Amino acid sequence: MFGKKHVHIPKVDVPPAMDAAEAARIAFDHDKTLSKHHFVEGEHPVVRIEHLMKTFDGETQVLRDVNLNVWNGEIVVVLGPSGSGKSTMLRCINLLETPTAGHILIEDDEITGKSSKEVGLIRREMGMVFQSFNLFPHLSALENVMIGQTKVLKKSKDAARAEAIKQLEAVGLGDRIDYKPPQLSGGQQQRVAIARAVAMHPKVLLFDEPTSALDPELVRDVLGVMRDLALHGDMTMIVVTHEMGFARDVGDRVVFMEGGVVVEQGLPEEVFDHPKNERTAQFLGSIE
Ligand SMILES: Nc1ncnc2c1ncn2[C@@H]1O[C@H](COP(=O)(O)OP(=O)(O)OP(=O)(O)O)[C@@H](O)[C@H]1O
Ligand SMILES: [Mg+2]
């Protein structure tokens, strides 16, 4: 016992990540009736989550066994009650949280258990749009969209500026590029945040309740931008939201989380109109 530090590591029993080809085959069989995604024989999921667990402080088990695949270009909408682990799952996917156990693979590369240097490289492949925008208040919209491109991707200022203008125009803010966040409405700020994320050309774009902090009249504009991105781009999106209309119209697949697991997933009309799980039905009944 002398001088020896005992670190408590929660005992978890997770099998190794599956072989890529085998995992893709199983995922294909499992998912093809659950999503509007146009499956191509032999393709692999862009995000593969196997037995993901996350425990805080060694005791609060927030993610218990999350298994989910997301396919290239797929729009996955995640629903679930407060505290079910939706944000924690997104934060594990871009490694803002370190998973306690399990596997996350992006294009068949395991991203769990990496060094902090590698984490930086992985994180730049993921875009994230937060409820609270997280813009730099002292920088203009243009500078907010440029800064990641120049600092992280090392693009030239000219190239970053051209891309920023293109993305700000795409979200309807071509006439606001020199405004700073305090001079913009919440909806406009969130559109800048979306332009910033898209300008990095991530492999996956994660949204964590992007419209929850907005006044109702501003929600529509932001949802419109997200809808355009989903329908006219080739972006892969995982969207946590309580906007049921968006989930139903734009989602290729709806995933319902409860108590740190995915309890149900499927085509939006199936999940909304014929939920199989009692908790899903209760939850949808309480908010629709
Ligand atoms: N850093 C942390 N330390 C301890 N507990 C945490 C931490 N982050 C989240 N939790 C706990 O994990 C649980 C799930 O949180 P999470 O934010 O993932 O839920 P959520 O589904 O996103 O909820 P909401 O709809 O309210 O945003 C909550 O009980 C929360 O208190
Ligand atoms: Mg949350």
Coordinates of C-alpha atoms and ligand atoms in Angstrom, one line a residue:
M1 CA 0.0 0.0 0.0
F2 CA 2.9 2.3 0.7
G3 CA 3.1 5.2 -1.8
K4 CA 1.0 3.3 -4.3
K5 CA -1.9 5.3 -5.7
H6 CA -5.0 3.2 -6.4
V7 CA -7.1 4.7 -9.3
H8 CA -10.6 3.5 -9.5
I9 CA -11.4 2.4 -13.1
P10 CA -15.0 1.4 -13.7
K11 CA -15.1 -2.2 -14.8
V12 CA -16.5 -2.3 -18.3
D13 CA -16.7 -5.2 -20.7
V14 CA -16.7 -4.0 -24.2
P15 CA -15.7 -6.1 -27.2
P16 CA -13.1 -4.7 -29.6
A17 CA -14.4 -2.6 -32.5
M18 CA -15.7 -4.7 -35.3
D19 CA -13.8 -5.3 -38.5
A20 CA -14.7 -2.5 -40.9
A21 CA -16.2 -4.7 -43.7
E22 CA -18.1 -6.8 -41.3
A23 CA -19.4 -3.8 -39.4
A24 CA -20.5 -2.1 -42.6
R25 CA -22.3 -5.2 -43.7
I26 CA -24.2 -5.6 -40.4
A27 CA -24.9 -1.8 -40.3
F28 CA -26.3 -1.9 -43.9
D29 CA -28.6 -4.8 -43.0
H30 CA -29.7 -3.1 -39.8
D31 CA -30.2 0.4 -41.1
K32 CA -31.6 0.1 -44.5
T33 CA -35.2 0.0 -43.4
L34 CA -34.7 2.7 -40.8
S35 CA -33.5 5.6 -42.9
K36 CA -34.3 7.5 -46.1
H37 CA -30.6 7.4 -46.9
H38 CA -29.9 6.0 -50.4
F39 CA -27.8 3.0 -49.5
V40 CA -25.2 1.9 -51.9
E41 CA -24.1 -1.7 -51.6
G42 CA -20.7 -1.9 -50.0
E43 CA -20.5 1.6 -48.6
H44 CA -19.4 2.1 -45.0
P45 CA -21.0 4.4 -42.3
V46 CA -19.2 7.7 -41.9
V47 CA -19.8 7.5 -38.1
R48 CA -19.9 4.2 -36.3
I49 CA -20.6 4.2 -32.6
E50 CA -20.3 0.8 -30.8
H51 CA -21.1 0.3 -27.1
L52 CA -20.3 3.9 -26.2
M53 CA -20.3 4.5 -22.5
K54 CA -19.7 7.7 -20.6
T55 CA -19.4 8.0 -16.8
F56 CA -18.8 11.2 -15.0
D57 CA -16.9 11.3 -11.7
G58 CA -16.6 7.5 -11.7
E59 CA -20.2 7.1 -10.8
T60 CA -22.8 9.0 -12.9
Q61 CA -23.3 6.7 -15.9
V62 CA -24.8 9.0 -18.6
L63 CA -24.2 6.9 -21.7
R64 CA -24.8 3.3 -21.0
D65 CA -24.5 1.5 -24.3
V66 CA -25.0 3.7 -27.4
N67 CA -24.9 2.0 -30.8
L68 CA -25.5 4.1 -33.9
N69 CA -24.3 4.4 -37.4
V70 CA -24.6 7.5 -39.5
W71 CA -24.1 7.3 -43.3
N72 CA -22.5 9.8 -45.7
G73 CA -25.0 12.5 -46.4
E74 CA -27.5 11.2 -43.9
I75 CA -29.6 13.6 -41.7
V76 CA -30.1 12.0 -38.3
V77 CA -32.3 13.8 -35.8
V78 CA -31.9 12.9 -32.2
L79 CA -34.8 13.3 -29.8
G80 CA -35.1 12.5 -26.1
P81 CA -36.0 13.9 -22.7
S82 CA -33.7 16.3 -20.8
G83 CA -30.8 14.4 -19.3
S84 CA -31.0 11.4 -21.6
G85 CA -27.5 12.0 -22.8
K86 CA -28.0 13.6 -26.2
S87 CA -25.4 16.4 -25.7
T88 CA -23.0 14.0 -24.1
M89 CA -23.2 11.7 -27.1
L90 CA -22.5 14.7 -29.5
R91 CA -19.7 15.8 -27.3
C92 CA -18.1 12.4 -27.3
I93 CA -18.3 12.3 -31.1
N94 CA -16.1 15.4 -31.4
L95 CA -14.1 14.4 -28.4
L96 CA -15.1 17.4 -26.3
E97 CA -15.7 14.6 -23.8
T98 CA -13.5 11.5 -23.5
P99 CA -15.6 8.3 -23.7
T100 CA -15.3 6.0 -20.7
A101 CA -15.6 2.9 -22.9
G102 CA -16.7 1.8 -26.3
H103 CA -15.7 2.9 -29.8
I104 CA -16.3 5.8 -32.1
L105 CA -15.0 5.4 -35.7
I106 CA -15.0 8.1 -38.3
E107 CA -14.6 6.6 -41.8
D108 CA -13.5 3.3 -40.1
D109 CA -10.7 5.1 -38.1
E110 CA -11.1 4.7 -34.4
I111 CA -11.0 8.1 -32.7
T112 CA -11.3 6.9 -29.1
G113 CA -8.2 6.6 -27.0
K114 CA -6.1 9.1 -29.0
S115 CA -3.4 11.5 -27.8
S116 CA -4.3 15.2 -27.4
K117 CA -2.4 16.1 -30.6
E118 CA -4.5 13.5 -32.6
V119 CA -7.6 14.8 -30.9
G120 CA -7.0 18.2 -32.4
L121 CA -6.7 16.7 -35.8
I122 CA -9.9 14.7 -35.4
R123 CA -11.9 17.6 -34.0
R124 CA -11.3 19.7 -37.1
E125 CA -13.1 17.0 -39.1
M126 CA -16.3 17.7 -37.0
G127 CA -18.3 20.8 -37.1
M128 CA -20.4 21.7 -34.1
V129 CA -23.2 24.3 -33.8
F130 CA -24.2 25.0 -30.2
Q131 CA -27.3 26.4 -28.6
S132 CA -25.4 29.5 -27.5
F133 CA -23.7 30.3 -30.9
N134 CA -20.2 30.6 -29.3
L135 CA -19.0 33.4 -31.6
F136 CA -16.1 35.7 -30.8
P137 CA -18.0 38.9 -29.8
H138 CA -15.1 41.3 -30.8
L139 CA -14.8 39.8 -34.3
S140 CA -17.0 40.6 -37.3
A141 CA -19.2 37.9 -38.9
L142 CA -16.6 37.6 -41.7
E143 CA -13.7 37.3 -39.2
N144 CA -15.6 34.7 -37.2
V145 CA -16.0 32.5 -40.3
M146 CA -12.4 33.1 -41.4
I147 CA -10.5 32.4 -38.2
G148 CA -10.8 28.6 -38.1
Q149 CA -9.9 28.4 -41.7
T150 CA -6.7 30.4 -41.3
K151 CA -5.7 29.2 -37.8
V152 CA -6.7 25.6 -38.0
L153 CA -6.7 24.7 -41.7
K154 CA -3.8 27.1 -42.4
K155 CA -5.6 28.5 -45.5
S156 CA -4.5 31.9 -46.9
K157 CA -6.5 35.0 -45.9
D158 CA -7.8 35.4 -49.4
A159 CA -9.0 31.9 -49.7
A160 CA -10.6 32.0 -46.2
R161 CA -12.3 35.3 -47.0
A162 CA -13.7 34.0 -50.3
E163 CA -15.0 30.9 -48.5
A164 CA -16.4 33.0 -45.6
I165 CA -18.3 35.3 -48.0
K166 CA -19.7 32.4 -49.9
Q167 CA -21.0 30.7 -46.8
L168 CA -22.3 33.9 -45.2
E169 CA -24.2 34.6 -48.5
A170 CA -25.6 31.0 -48.4
V171 CA -27.1 31.7 -44.9
G172 CA -28.6 35.0 -46.1
L173 CA -26.1 37.3 -44.4
G174 CA -24.2 38.6 -47.4
D175 CA -25.1 42.2 -46.3
R176 CA -24.0 41.7 -42.7
I177 CA -20.4 40.4 -43.1
D178 CA -18.9 43.4 -41.2
Y179 CA -21.3 43.3 -38.3
K180 CA -20.1 42.0 -34.9
P181 CA -22.2 39.5 -32.9
P182 CA -23.7 42.1 -30.5
Q183 CA -25.1 44.0 -33.6
L184 CA -26.8 40.8 -34.9
S185 CA -30.0 39.1 -33.8
G186 CA -29.8 35.7 -32.2
G187 CA -31.0 34.1 -35.4
Q188 CA -28.4 35.9 -37.4
Q189 CA -25.7 35.0 -34.9
Q190 CA -26.7 31.3 -35.2
R191 CA -26.6 31.6 -39.0
V192 CA -23.0 32.9 -38.7
A193 CA -22.2 30.0 -36.5
I194 CA -23.6 27.6 -39.2
A195 CA -21.6 29.4 -41.9
R196 CA -18.5 29.1 -39.7
A197 CA -19.0 25.3 -39.3
V198 CA -19.8 24.7 -42.9
A199 CA -16.7 26.8 -44.1
M200 CA -14.5 24.2 -42.4
H201 CA -16.0 21.4 -44.7
P202 CA -16.3 18.9 -41.9
K203 CA -17.0 15.3 -42.4
V204 CA -19.9 15.5 -40.0
L205 CA -21.9 18.5 -38.8
L206 CA -23.2 18.2 -35.2
F207 CA -26.1 20.5 -34.0
D208 CA -27.0 20.7 -30.3
E209 CA -30.4 22.3 -30.0
P210 CA -29.4 25.1 -32.4
T211 CA -32.8 26.9 -32.1
S212 CA -33.6 26.5 -28.4
A213 CA -32.2 29.9 -27.4
L214 CA -34.0 31.8 -30.1
D215 CA -37.2 33.8 -30.1
P216 CA -39.9 31.9 -32.0
E217 CA -39.9 34.3 -35.0
L218 CA -36.1 33.8 -35.5
V219 CA -36.3 30.0 -35.3
R220 CA -37.8 29.7 -38.7
D221 CA -34.9 31.4 -40.5
V222 CA -32.3 29.1 -38.8
L223 CA -34.3 26.0 -39.5
G224 CA -34.6 27.2 -43.1
V225 CA -30.8 27.4 -43.4
M226 CA -30.5 24.0 -41.9
R227 CA -33.1 22.6 -44.2
D228 CA -31.3 24.1 -47.3
L229 CA -28.0 22.6 -46.1
A230 CA -29.6 19.2 -45.6
L231 CA -31.6 19.1 -48.8
H232 CA -29.2 20.8 -51.2
G233 CA -25.8 19.9 -49.8
D234 CA -24.1 16.6 -49.3
M235 CA -23.4 17.3 -45.6
T236 CA -23.8 14.6 -43.0
M237 CA -25.7 16.0 -40.1
I238 CA -26.6 14.8 -36.6
V239 CA -29.1 17.2 -35.2
V240 CA -30.4 17.3 -31.6
T241 CA -33.5 19.3 -31.6
H242 CA -37.0 19.6 -30.2
E243 CA -38.3 20.9 -33.5
M244 CA -40.6 18.1 -34.5
G245 CA -41.6 19.6 -37.9
F246 CA -37.9 19.7 -38.9
A247 CA -37.4 16.2 -37.7
R248 CA -40.3 14.9 -39.7
D249 CA -39.7 16.8 -42.9
V250 CA -35.9 16.9 -43.1
G251 CA -34.7 13.9 -41.1
D252 CA -33.7 10.8 -43.0
R253 CA -33.9 9.0 -39.6
V254 CA -35.1 9.8 -36.1
V255 CA -33.3 8.4 -33.1
F256 CA -34.9 8.5 -29.7
M257 CA -32.6 8.4 -26.6
E258 CA -33.6 7.7 -23.1
G259 CA -31.5 6.9 -20.0
G260 CA -28.2 6.9 -22.0
V261 CA -29.3 4.4 -24.7
V262 CA -30.9 4.6 -28.1
V263 CA -34.3 3.0 -27.4
E264 CA -35.8 3.5 -30.8
Q265 CA -34.8 4.6 -34.3
G266 CA -36.5 4.6 -37.7
L267 CA -38.0 6.6 -40.5
P268 CA -39.5 9.8 -39.2
E269 CA -43.1 8.9 -40.1
E270 CA -42.7 5.5 -38.5
V271 CA -41.3 6.9 -35.2
F272 CA -43.8 9.8 -35.0
D273 CA -46.9 7.9 -36.2
H274 CA -46.3 4.4 -34.9
P275 CA -43.7 4.6 -32.1
K276 CA -42.8 1.0 -31.0
N277 CA -41.5 2.0 -27.6
E278 CA -43.8 3.2 -24.9
R279 CA -41.4 5.9 -23.7
T280 CA -41.1 7.3 -27.2
A281 CA -44.8 7.4 -27.5
Q282 CA -45.1 9.2 -24.1
F283 CA -42.4 11.7 -25.0
L284 CA -43.9 12.5 -28.4
G285 CA -47.3 12.7 -26.9
S286 CA -46.1 15.2 -24.3
I287 CA -44.5 17.6 -26.9
E288 CA -46.5 17.4 -30.1
Ligands
LIG1 N1 -19.6 17.3 -17.0 C1 -20.5 16.6 -16.4 N2 -20.3 16.2 -15.1 C2 -21.3 15.5 -14.5 N3 -22.5 15.2 -15.0 C3 -22.7 15.6 -16.3 C4 -21.8 16.3 -17.0 N4 -22.3 16.6 -18.2 C5 -23.5 16.0 -18.2 N5 -23.8 15.4 -17.1 C6 -25.0 14.7 -16.7 O1 -25.3 13.8 -17.8 C7 -26.7 13.7 -17.9 C8 -27.0 13.9 -19.4 O2 -26.7 15.2 -19.8 P1 -26.8 15.7 -21.3 O3 -26.5 17.1 -21.3 O4 -26.1 14.8 -22.2 O5 -28.4 15.5 -21.5 P2 -29.3 16.0 -22.7 O6 -30.0 14.8 -23.2 O7 -28.5 16.8 -23.7 O8 -30.3 16.9 -21.9 P3 -31.0 18.4 -22.4 O9 -32.1 18.0 -23.3 O10 -31.4 19.0 -21.1 O11 -29.9 19.2 -23.1 C9 -27.3 14.7 -17.0 O12 -27.9 14.1 -15.9 C10 -26.2 15.6 -16.7 O13 -26.4 16.2 -15.4
MG2 MG -28.4 18.7 -24.2

